[in-house]
Coordinates of C-alpha atoms in Angstrom, one line a residue:
Chain A
M1 CA 32.5 37.1 -2.2
R2 CA 33.0 33.5 -2.9
V3 CA 30.4 31.0 -3.4
T4 CA 30.2 27.3 -4.1
V5 CA 28.1 26.2 -7.0
R6 CA 26.5 22.7 -7.6
F7 CA 25.2 20.8 -10.6
F8 CA 23.2 17.9 -10.6
A9 CA 22.2 15.3 -13.0
R10 CA 22.2 16.5 -16.7
L11 CA 23.1 20.0 -15.5
R12 CA 26.3 18.3 -13.9
D13 CA 27.0 16.7 -17.3
L14 CA 26.5 19.9 -19.2
A15 CA 28.7 21.7 -16.8
G16 CA 31.4 18.9 -16.9
T17 CA 31.5 19.2 -13.0
G18 CA 29.2 18.8 -10.1
E19 CA 31.0 21.5 -7.9
L20 CA 33.0 24.6 -8.7
V21 CA 33.8 27.9 -6.6
R22 CA 33.3 31.4 -8.2
D23 CA 34.1 35.0 -7.0
V24 CA 31.1 37.3 -7.5
A25 CA 30.8 40.8 -6.7
G26 CA 28.4 41.7 -4.2
P27 CA 25.6 42.3 -3.6
A28 CA 24.7 39.3 -5.6
T29 CA 21.6 37.0 -5.9
V30 CA 21.2 33.4 -7.3
Q31 CA 20.4 35.2 -10.6
T32 CA 23.6 37.0 -10.7
V33 CA 25.6 33.6 -10.4
W34 CA 23.6 31.8 -13.1
T35 CA 23.7 34.7 -15.6
S36 CA 27.4 34.4 -15.4
L37 CA 27.7 30.6 -15.6
V38 CA 25.2 30.7 -18.7
S39 CA 27.6 33.4 -20.6
E40 CA 30.6 30.9 -19.7
M41 CA 28.7 27.8 -20.4
P42 CA 25.9 28.6 -22.8
S43 CA 24.5 24.9 -23.0
L44 CA 23.2 25.5 -19.5
G45 CA 20.9 28.3 -20.7
E46 CA 18.2 25.7 -21.8
Y47 CA 17.3 24.7 -18.2
E48 CA 16.7 28.3 -17.2
K49 CA 13.1 27.9 -17.4
A50 CA 12.5 24.2 -16.2
M51 CA 14.8 24.5 -13.2
S52 CA 14.8 24.7 -9.3
V53 CA 17.5 26.2 -7.3
A54 CA 18.6 26.0 -3.7
V55 CA 20.9 28.0 -1.4
N56 CA 22.4 26.1 1.4
A57 CA 20.3 23.0 0.9
E58 CA 17.0 24.9 1.0
Y59 CA 15.0 25.7 -1.9
A60 CA 15.1 29.3 -3.1
R61 CA 14.1 31.9 -5.7
M62 CA 16.5 33.1 -8.3
A63 CA 16.3 36.6 -6.5
A64 CA 17.3 35.1 -3.2
P65 CA 20.4 37.3 -2.2
L66 CA 23.9 35.5 -1.5
R67 CA 26.2 35.8 1.3
E68 CA 29.9 34.8 1.5
G69 CA 30.4 31.1 1.6
D70 CA 26.9 30.4 0.4
E71 CA 26.2 27.0 -1.4
V72 CA 24.2 27.6 -4.5
A73 CA 22.6 24.7 -6.2
F74 CA 21.0 24.2 -9.7
L75 CA 18.5 21.3 -10.0
P76 CA 16.9 19.8 -13.2
P77 CA 13.3 18.6 -13.1
V78 CA 13.4 15.6 -10.5
S79 CA 12.8 12.2 -11.1
G80 CA 13.1 10.2 -8.3
G81 CA 10.6 7.5 -6.9
Chain B
M1 CA 17.4 3.0 15.3
V2 CA 16.1 3.1 11.8
P3 CA 15.3 6.8 10.8
L4 CA 11.6 7.6 9.2
V5 CA 13.4 9.4 6.2
A6 CA 16.5 8.2 4.7
V7 CA 18.5 8.7 1.6
G8 CA 21.6 6.2 0.6
S9 CA 22.9 3.5 -1.1
A10 CA 22.2 0.5 0.9
P11 CA 19.4 -1.9 -0.2
L12 CA 16.2 -0.8 1.4
D13 CA 14.4 -2.9 4.0
L14 CA 10.5 -2.6 4.2
A15 CA 10.3 -4.7 7.4
A16 CA 12.8 -2.4 9.2
L17 CA 11.0 0.7 8.1
T18 CA 7.7 -0.7 9.1
T19 CA 8.8 -1.3 12.4
A20 CA 10.4 2.3 12.7
V21 CA 7.1 3.6 11.8
L22 CA 4.9 1.5 14.3
T23 CA 7.3 2.0 17.2
G24 CA 8.6 5.7 16.4
S25 CA 12.0 6.1 15.3
V26 CA 13.3 8.1 18.2
P27 CA 13.8 5.7 21.2
A28 CA 12.0 8.5 23.5
D29 CA 9.0 8.2 21.3
A30 CA 8.8 4.3 21.5
A31 CA 7.3 4.4 24.9
A32 CA 4.5 6.7 24.2
A33 CA 3.9 5.3 20.7
Q34 CA 3.8 1.7 20.7
G35 CA 1.8 1.7 17.5
T36 CA -1.1 -0.3 19.3
G37 CA -3.6 1.9 18.1
D38 CA -3.0 1.2 14.6
G39 CA -5.3 -1.0 12.5
A40 CA -3.7 -0.5 9.0
I41 CA -0.4 -0.1 7.1
A42 CA -0.1 0.6 3.6
S43 CA 3.0 0.4 1.9
F44 CA 4.6 1.0 -1.5
A45 CA 7.7 0.1 -3.2
G46 CA 9.1 1.3 -6.6
L47 CA 10.9 -1.0 -8.5
V48 CA 13.3 -0.7 -11.4
R49 CA 11.5 -2.1 -14.7
D50 CA 13.3 -3.7 -17.1
H51 CA 11.8 -1.4 -20.0
N52 CA 10.6 2.2 -20.2
L53 CA 9.2 4.1 -23.3
G54 CA 10.3 1.2 -25.5
R55 CA 13.5 0.9 -24.4
R56 CA 15.3 -2.1 -22.8
V57 CA 16.8 -1.0 -19.5
R58 CA 20.1 -2.3 -18.3
F59 CA 20.0 -0.6 -15.0
L60 CA 19.4 2.9 -13.4
E61 CA 21.5 5.2 -11.7
Y62 CA 20.0 7.3 -8.9
E63 CA 21.7 10.7 -7.9
A64 CA 20.5 12.7 -4.9
Y65 CA 21.2 16.1 -3.3
E66 CA 21.0 14.4 0.0
P67 CA 20.7 17.2 2.6
L68 CA 17.9 19.0 0.4
A69 CA 16.4 15.5 -0.2
I70 CA 16.3 14.7 3.5
R71 CA 14.6 18.2 4.0
A72 CA 12.0 17.6 1.3
M73 CA 11.3 14.2 2.5
E74 CA 10.8 15.5 6.2
R75 CA 8.5 18.1 4.6
I76 CA 6.3 15.3 3.1
V77 CA 6.2 13.6 6.4
E78 CA 4.9 16.8 8.3
E79 CA 2.5 17.5 5.3
A80 CA 1.0 13.8 5.4
R81 CA 0.6 14.4 9.4
A82 CA -1.3 17.7 8.7
A83 CA -3.6 16.2 6.4
W84 CA -4.1 12.7 8.0
P85 CA -3.3 13.5 11.8
S86 CA -3.9 9.8 12.8
A87 CA -1.3 8.8 10.0
R88 CA 2.5 8.4 10.5
I89 CA 4.8 7.8 7.5
G90 CA 8.1 6.8 6.8
L91 CA 10.2 6.9 3.7
H92 CA 13.6 5.7 2.4
H93 CA 15.1 6.4 -0.8
R94 CA 18.0 4.6 -2.6
T95 CA 20.7 6.1 -4.4
G96 CA 23.6 4.8 -6.8
R97 CA 23.3 1.9 -9.2
L98 CA 20.2 -0.2 -9.1
E99 CA 19.3 -3.5 -11.0
I100 CA 16.4 -4.6 -12.6
G101 CA 13.7 -5.7 -9.9
E102 CA 15.5 -3.7 -7.1
A103 CA 13.5 -1.0 -4.9
S104 CA 14.5 2.6 -5.5
I105 CA 11.9 3.7 -2.7
I106 CA 10.0 2.5 0.0
I107 CA 7.2 4.1 1.9
V108 CA 5.1 2.8 4.8
A109 CA 2.1 4.6 6.3
A110 CA 0.4 3.4 9.4
S111 CA -2.9 4.6 10.8
A112 CA -6.0 3.5 13.1
H113 CA -7.9 2.9 9.7
R114 CA -7.1 2.1 6.3
G115 CA -8.5 4.9 4.6
D116 CA -5.9 7.3 5.9
A117 CA -3.1 4.7 5.7
F118 CA -3.7 4.3 2.0
A119 CA -4.3 7.9 1.4
A120 CA -1.0 9.1 3.3
C121 CA 1.0 6.4 1.5
R122 CA -0.2 7.4 -2.0
Y123 CA 0.2 11.0 -1.0
A124 CA 3.7 10.4 -0.1
I125 CA 4.9 8.8 -3.3
E126 CA 3.1 11.5 -5.6
R127 CA 5.0 14.4 -3.5
V128 CA 8.4 12.6 -3.8
K129 CA 7.9 12.7 -7.5
Q130 CA 7.3 16.4 -7.3
I131 CA 9.6 17.8 -4.8
V132 CA 12.5 15.5 -3.6
P133 CA 15.8 16.4 -5.6
I134 CA 16.8 13.1 -6.6
W135 CA 17.4 12.0 -10.5
K136 CA 17.4 8.8 -12.2
R137 CA 19.8 8.0 -15.3
E138 CA 18.7 5.2 -17.3
H139 CA 21.1 2.8 -18.9
F140 CA 19.5 1.2 -21.6
E141 CA 20.6 -0.8 -24.7
G142 CA 22.1 1.5 -26.7
G143 CA 22.9 4.6 -24.6
D144 CA 21.7 6.2 -21.5
V145 CA 19.9 9.4 -20.6
W146 CA 18.7 11.4 -17.6
L147 CA 14.9 11.2 -16.8
E148 CA 13.4 14.5 -15.9
G149 CA 10.0 14.9 -14.5
A150 CA 8.8 17.8 -12.2
V151 CA 10.5 21.1 -11.8
A152 CA 10.7 21.0 -7.9
D153 CA 8.6 23.9 -6.1
P154 CA 7.6 22.8 -2.7
D155 CA 5.4 26.2 -2.4
D156 CA 3.7 25.2 -5.7
T157 CA 0.2 25.0 -4.1
A158 CA -1.6 23.5 -7.3
A159 CA 0.8 20.5 -7.3
R160 CA 0.2 19.9 -3.8
Q161 CA -3.4 19.9 -4.2
K162 CA -3.2 17.5 -7.3
A163 CA -1.2 15.1 -5.0
Y164 CA -3.9 15.3 -2.4
K165 CA -6.6 14.6 -4.8
I166 CA -5.0 11.8 -6.0
A167 CA -4.3 10.3 -2.7
C168 CA -7.9 11.2 -1.6
A169 CA -9.9 10.1 -4.9
Chain C
M1 CA 6.1 -22.2 -2.8
V2 CA 4.0 -19.6 -1.1
P3 CA 0.5 -19.7 -2.5
L4 CA -1.0 -16.5 -3.5
V5 CA -4.1 -17.2 -1.7
A6 CA -4.1 -18.6 1.9
V7 CA -6.1 -18.9 5.1
G8 CA -4.6 -20.5 8.3
S9 CA -3.2 -19.9 11.8
A10 CA 0.5 -19.0 11.0
P11 CA 1.8 -15.7 11.5
L12 CA 1.8 -13.8 8.2
D13 CA 4.9 -13.0 6.0
L14 CA 4.8 -10.1 4.0
A15 CA 8.0 -10.5 2.4
A16 CA 7.2 -14.2 1.5
L17 CA 3.8 -12.9 -0.2
T18 CA 5.5 -10.4 -2.0
T19 CA 8.1 -12.7 -3.5
A20 CA 5.3 -15.0 -4.6
V21 CA 3.5 -12.2 -6.3
L22 CA 6.6 -11.0 -8.1
T23 CA 7.6 -14.3 -9.2
G24 CA 4.3 -16.1 -9.5
S25 CA 3.4 -18.8 -7.2
V26 CA 3.4 -21.7 -9.4
P27 CA 6.9 -22.9 -10.4
A28 CA 5.8 -23.1 -14.0
D29 CA 4.8 -19.5 -14.1
A30 CA 8.2 -18.4 -12.7
A31 CA 9.9 -18.7 -15.9
A32 CA 7.3 -16.7 -18.0
A33 CA 6.7 -13.9 -15.3
Q34 CA 9.8 -13.0 -13.7
G35 CA 8.1 -9.9 -12.5
T36 CA 10.8 -7.7 -14.3
G37 CA 8.1 -5.4 -15.6
D38 CA 6.8 -4.3 -12.3
G39 CA 7.5 -0.9 -11.1
A40 CA 5.4 -0.6 -8.4
I41 CA 4.3 -2.8 -5.4
A42 CA 1.5 -1.7 -3.0
S43 CA 0.9 -3.7 0.3
F44 CA -1.6 -3.5 2.9
A45 CA -1.6 -5.2 6.5
G46 CA -4.5 -5.3 8.8
L47 CA -3.4 -5.0 12.5
V48 CA -5.0 -6.1 15.8
R49 CA -5.8 -2.7 17.4
D50 CA -5.8 -2.2 21.1
H51 CA -9.1 -0.6 21.5
N52 CA -12.5 -0.8 19.3
L53 CA -15.8 1.3 19.6
G54 CA -14.7 2.6 23.0
R55 CA -13.4 -1.1 24.5
R56 CA -10.3 -2.0 25.3
V57 CA -9.3 -5.0 23.4
R58 CA -7.4 -7.9 24.9
F59 CA -7.1 -10.1 21.7
L60 CA -9.2 -11.2 18.8
E61 CA -10.2 -14.7 17.5
Y62 CA -10.8 -15.2 13.7
E63 CA -12.7 -18.0 12.5
A64 CA -12.9 -18.9 8.8
Y65 CA -15.1 -21.3 6.8
E66 CA -12.0 -22.1 4.9
P67 CA -12.8 -23.8 1.7
L68 CA -15.2 -21.0 0.9
A69 CA -12.7 -18.3 2.1
I70 CA -10.3 -19.7 -0.2
R71 CA -12.7 -19.7 -3.2
A72 CA -14.0 -16.0 -2.3
M73 CA -10.1 -14.9 -1.9
E74 CA -9.4 -16.5 -5.3
R75 CA -12.5 -14.7 -6.8
I76 CA -11.3 -11.5 -5.6
V77 CA -7.9 -12.3 -7.3
E78 CA -9.9 -12.8 -10.5
E79 CA -11.9 -9.8 -10.3
A80 CA -8.7 -7.5 -9.6
R81 CA -7.3 -9.1 -12.5
A82 CA -10.2 -8.3 -14.7
A83 CA -10.5 -4.7 -13.6
W84 CA -6.3 -3.9 -13.7
P85 CA -4.9 -6.5 -16.3
S86 CA -1.4 -5.3 -15.5
A87 CA -1.9 -5.8 -11.8
R88 CA -1.6 -9.3 -9.6
I89 CA -2.5 -9.8 -6.2
G90 CA -1.9 -11.8 -3.4
L91 CA -3.7 -12.3 -0.1
H92 CA -3.3 -14.0 3.1
H93 CA -5.8 -14.1 6.1
R94 CA -4.7 -15.5 9.5
T95 CA -7.1 -17.3 12.0
G96 CA -7.4 -18.3 15.5
R97 CA -6.1 -16.0 18.3
L98 CA -4.2 -12.9 17.4
E99 CA -2.6 -10.5 19.8
I100 CA -2.6 -6.9 19.7
G101 CA -0.4 -5.7 16.8
E102 CA -0.3 -8.8 14.9
A103 CA -1.3 -9.0 11.5
S104 CA -4.6 -10.6 10.6
I105 CA -4.5 -9.8 6.7
I106 CA -1.7 -9.2 4.3
I107 CA -2.3 -8.2 0.6
V108 CA 0.4 -7.4 -1.9
A109 CA -0.4 -5.9 -5.5
A110 CA 2.2 -5.6 -8.1
S111 CA 1.8 -3.8 -11.5
A112 CA 3.9 -1.7 -14.0
H113 CA 2.4 1.6 -12.5
R114 CA 1.7 2.7 -9.2
G115 CA -2.0 3.6 -9.8
D116 CA -3.0 0.1 -10.8
A117 CA -1.0 -1.5 -7.8
F118 CA -2.8 0.8 -5.4
A119 CA -6.2 0.4 -6.8
A120 CA -5.9 -3.4 -6.9
C121 CA -4.7 -3.4 -3.3
R122 CA -7.4 -1.2 -2.0
Y123 CA -10.1 -3.2 -3.9
A124 CA -8.8 -6.5 -2.6
I125 CA -9.3 -5.3 1.0
E126 CA -12.7 -3.7 0.6
R127 CA -13.9 -7.0 -1.2
V128 CA -12.4 -9.0 1.4
K129 CA -14.6 -7.5 4.2
Q130 CA -17.6 -7.8 1.9
I131 CA -17.6 -11.5 0.6
V132 CA -14.9 -13.5 2.4
P133 CA -16.5 -15.8 5.1
I134 CA -14.1 -15.0 8.2
W135 CA -15.4 -13.8 11.4
K136 CA -13.5 -12.2 14.6
R137 CA -14.6 -12.3 18.0
E138 CA -13.5 -9.4 20.2
H139 CA -12.5 -10.2 23.5
F140 CA -12.2 -7.1 25.2
E141 CA -12.1 -6.2 28.9
G142 CA -15.3 -7.4 30.4
G143 CA -16.5 -9.5 27.8
D144 CA -16.4 -11.1 24.2
V145 CA -18.5 -10.3 21.2
W146 CA -18.4 -11.4 17.7
L147 CA -18.4 -8.6 15.1
E148 CA -20.4 -8.6 12.0
G149 CA -20.2 -6.5 8.9
A150 CA -21.4 -7.3 5.5
V151 CA -24.0 -9.9 4.5
A152 CA -21.7 -11.9 2.1
D153 CA -23.2 -11.9 -1.5
P154 CA -20.5 -12.0 -4.3
D155 CA -23.3 -11.6 -6.8
D156 CA -24.3 -8.1 -5.4
T157 CA -23.1 -5.9 -8.0
A158 CA -23.9 -2.6 -6.0
A159 CA -21.3 -3.8 -3.5
R160 CA -18.6 -4.6 -6.0
Q161 CA -19.0 -1.3 -7.7
K162 CA -18.8 0.2 -4.3
A163 CA -15.2 -1.4 -3.7
Y164 CA -14.3 -0.4 -7.2
K165 CA -15.2 3.2 -6.9
I166 CA -13.0 3.1 -3.2
A167 CA -10.4 1.6 -5.1
C168 CA -10.4 4.0 -8.2
A169 CA -11.2 7.2 -6.3
Chain D
M1 CA -32.0 -37.7 2.6
R2 CA -29.0 -36.8 5.0
V3 CA -27.3 -33.4 5.0
T4 CA -24.5 -31.9 7.1
V5 CA -25.2 -28.5 8.5
R6 CA -22.6 -26.1 9.6
F7 CA -22.8 -23.1 11.6
F8 CA -20.1 -20.0 11.9
A9 CA -19.2 -17.4 14.5
R10 CA -22.4 -16.1 16.5
L11 CA -24.5 -18.6 14.6
R12 CA -22.4 -21.6 15.9
D13 CA -22.7 -20.0 19.5
L14 CA -26.7 -19.8 19.3
A15 CA -26.8 -23.5 17.9
G16 CA -24.5 -24.9 20.4
T17 CA -22.6 -26.8 17.8
G18 CA -20.6 -26.0 14.7
E19 CA -21.7 -29.1 12.8
L20 CA -24.7 -31.4 13.0
V21 CA -26.2 -33.8 10.7
R22 CA -30.0 -33.7 9.7
D23 CA -32.3 -36.1 7.7
V24 CA -34.7 -34.1 5.6
A25 CA -37.6 -35.4 3.2
G26 CA -36.7 -34.8 -0.4
P27 CA -37.1 -32.6 -2.6
A28 CA -35.5 -30.2 -0.1
T29 CA -33.8 -26.9 -0.4
V30 CA -31.7 -24.8 2.1
Q31 CA -34.9 -23.1 3.1
T32 CA -36.3 -26.5 4.1
V33 CA -33.3 -27.1 6.4
W34 CA -33.3 -23.6 8.0
T35 CA -37.1 -23.7 8.6
S36 CA -36.5 -26.9 10.4
L37 CA -33.5 -25.7 12.3
V38 CA -35.5 -22.5 13.4
S39 CA -38.3 -24.3 14.6
E40 CA -36.1 -26.5 16.7
M41 CA -33.8 -23.5 17.8
P42 CA -35.9 -20.4 17.5
S43 CA -32.9 -18.2 18.5
L44 CA -31.3 -18.7 15.0
G45 CA -34.4 -16.8 13.4
E46 CA -33.0 -13.5 13.8
Y47 CA -30.5 -14.3 11.4
E48 CA -33.1 -15.1 8.6
K49 CA -32.8 -11.5 7.2
A50 CA -28.9 -11.0 7.6
M51 CA -27.3 -14.1 6.6
S52 CA -25.6 -16.1 3.6
V53 CA -25.9 -19.6 2.9
A54 CA -23.5 -21.9 1.0
V55 CA -23.8 -25.4 -0.5
N56 CA -21.0 -27.6 -0.6
A57 CA -18.5 -24.6 0.2
E58 CA -20.3 -22.4 -2.5
Y59 CA -22.2 -19.3 -1.9
A60 CA -25.9 -20.4 -2.8
R61 CA -29.5 -19.1 -2.4
M62 CA -32.1 -20.2 0.0
A63 CA -33.8 -21.7 -3.0
A64 CA -31.1 -23.9 -3.8
P65 CA -32.0 -27.5 -4.1
L66 CA -30.3 -30.1 -1.7
R67 CA -29.0 -33.9 -2.3
E68 CA -27.9 -36.5 -0.3
G69 CA -24.6 -35.8 1.4
D70 CA -24.7 -32.0 0.8
E71 CA -22.8 -29.7 3.4
V72 CA -25.1 -26.8 4.1
A73 CA -23.5 -23.7 5.9
F74 CA -25.3 -20.6 7.5
L75 CA -22.9 -17.7 7.8
P76 CA -23.5 -14.5 9.6
P77 CA -22.3 -11.3 8.2
V78 CA -18.8 -11.4 7.8
S79 CA -16.0 -9.4 9.7
G80 CA -12.8 -10.5 8.2
G81 CA -9.9 -8.4 7.4

């Protein structure tokens, strides 16, 4: 299945893009996608312990299952205000 | 009408947000809630400072995951309403390039009495810094850096309690 | 220039007071204190409510002993500066007839960080209610009454400590 | 000596005026003036225990001495804000 991946802030810089599309074999979770991305771009790995994720613009857990067409976002620690 | 929650690149307008909070942002609300029972308004504005951690700041750049930021801010509005039922809040966050002295965020809390207005306003800014997916990149003399604060987790009850304690202390 | 402390019958202007606090109200200050180190502004406005103690309020009338009120407010500015050296405050109080929803007082506190700005702002309104010689006469449906709160005594350290504790809690 | 007396809020209503002038024999204090006013207008007396006073627009104590031309103000509990 095909999912859209979004990166923000420094994760976007590390990935070199704010958005990309990946085909993953189902059943897949956020973790599946993340693991695949880190093997592709190892520098992302430093965020694994200090990151939030969202699916379709709702906060989610790494174990959240994904469906065709989902948007998965990887978020560094926030610094708004 | 000015919405109670907004994220965007336009300069922030505290007077407009105050009017929205006092009168209700939805036209249908306006008749019911004229805000005439409100005796107190507490407001907060965050401004871009000219220095940070010993660096001379040139300007800031704010980036948001807008749909999730809006939802997180709406969640903060609901949390504040649950904690202080007489209080109503509105919050606007700016994105893009901000110069020194410009406001990155404005928050308005209205209530019958000042205690609830101050608490709801303070709670909101603490929660923004905990759970709203917005990031600032600091452009200083000599470079730039993404600032990183809290790992956003709206279900982290310890973080929420911390914000509540700061607000009510 | 808008002064940092004022008492008068003109409608209050939060934006103007904010500018005065950020830039310094005295022209000579403006060059030295551009306010560019300020990261936070906390503001408060007290509004005339449409009801009080079960009475339907028609309007309020505020009376001040103006020269002493100005001195008491200047004292509050100094107390806040002593307690939160990074914070600067301004406060304006209105007098005369005020309609429902109008602001009777506005307070602005600016500081490098939000904790001090909130504390200084909250401290100021608590102290206003303790020591500033201003009185409100409530005109309600069926009559009118002078409201009376605290016996003003600027040297009452217990009262001052109480305001400080509320502000810092 | 001659002093100006000022009343505010409900004290003004009770006195029927916001300002009056009194000649008092010196040496006099704020208390001297107040005692004389209460004997003249007994309804003012209820404020003796819940009142502030000022001399020349500075907070003062009842024992503060007065001089020719001073302005003495009697202030009910305040209710600004």
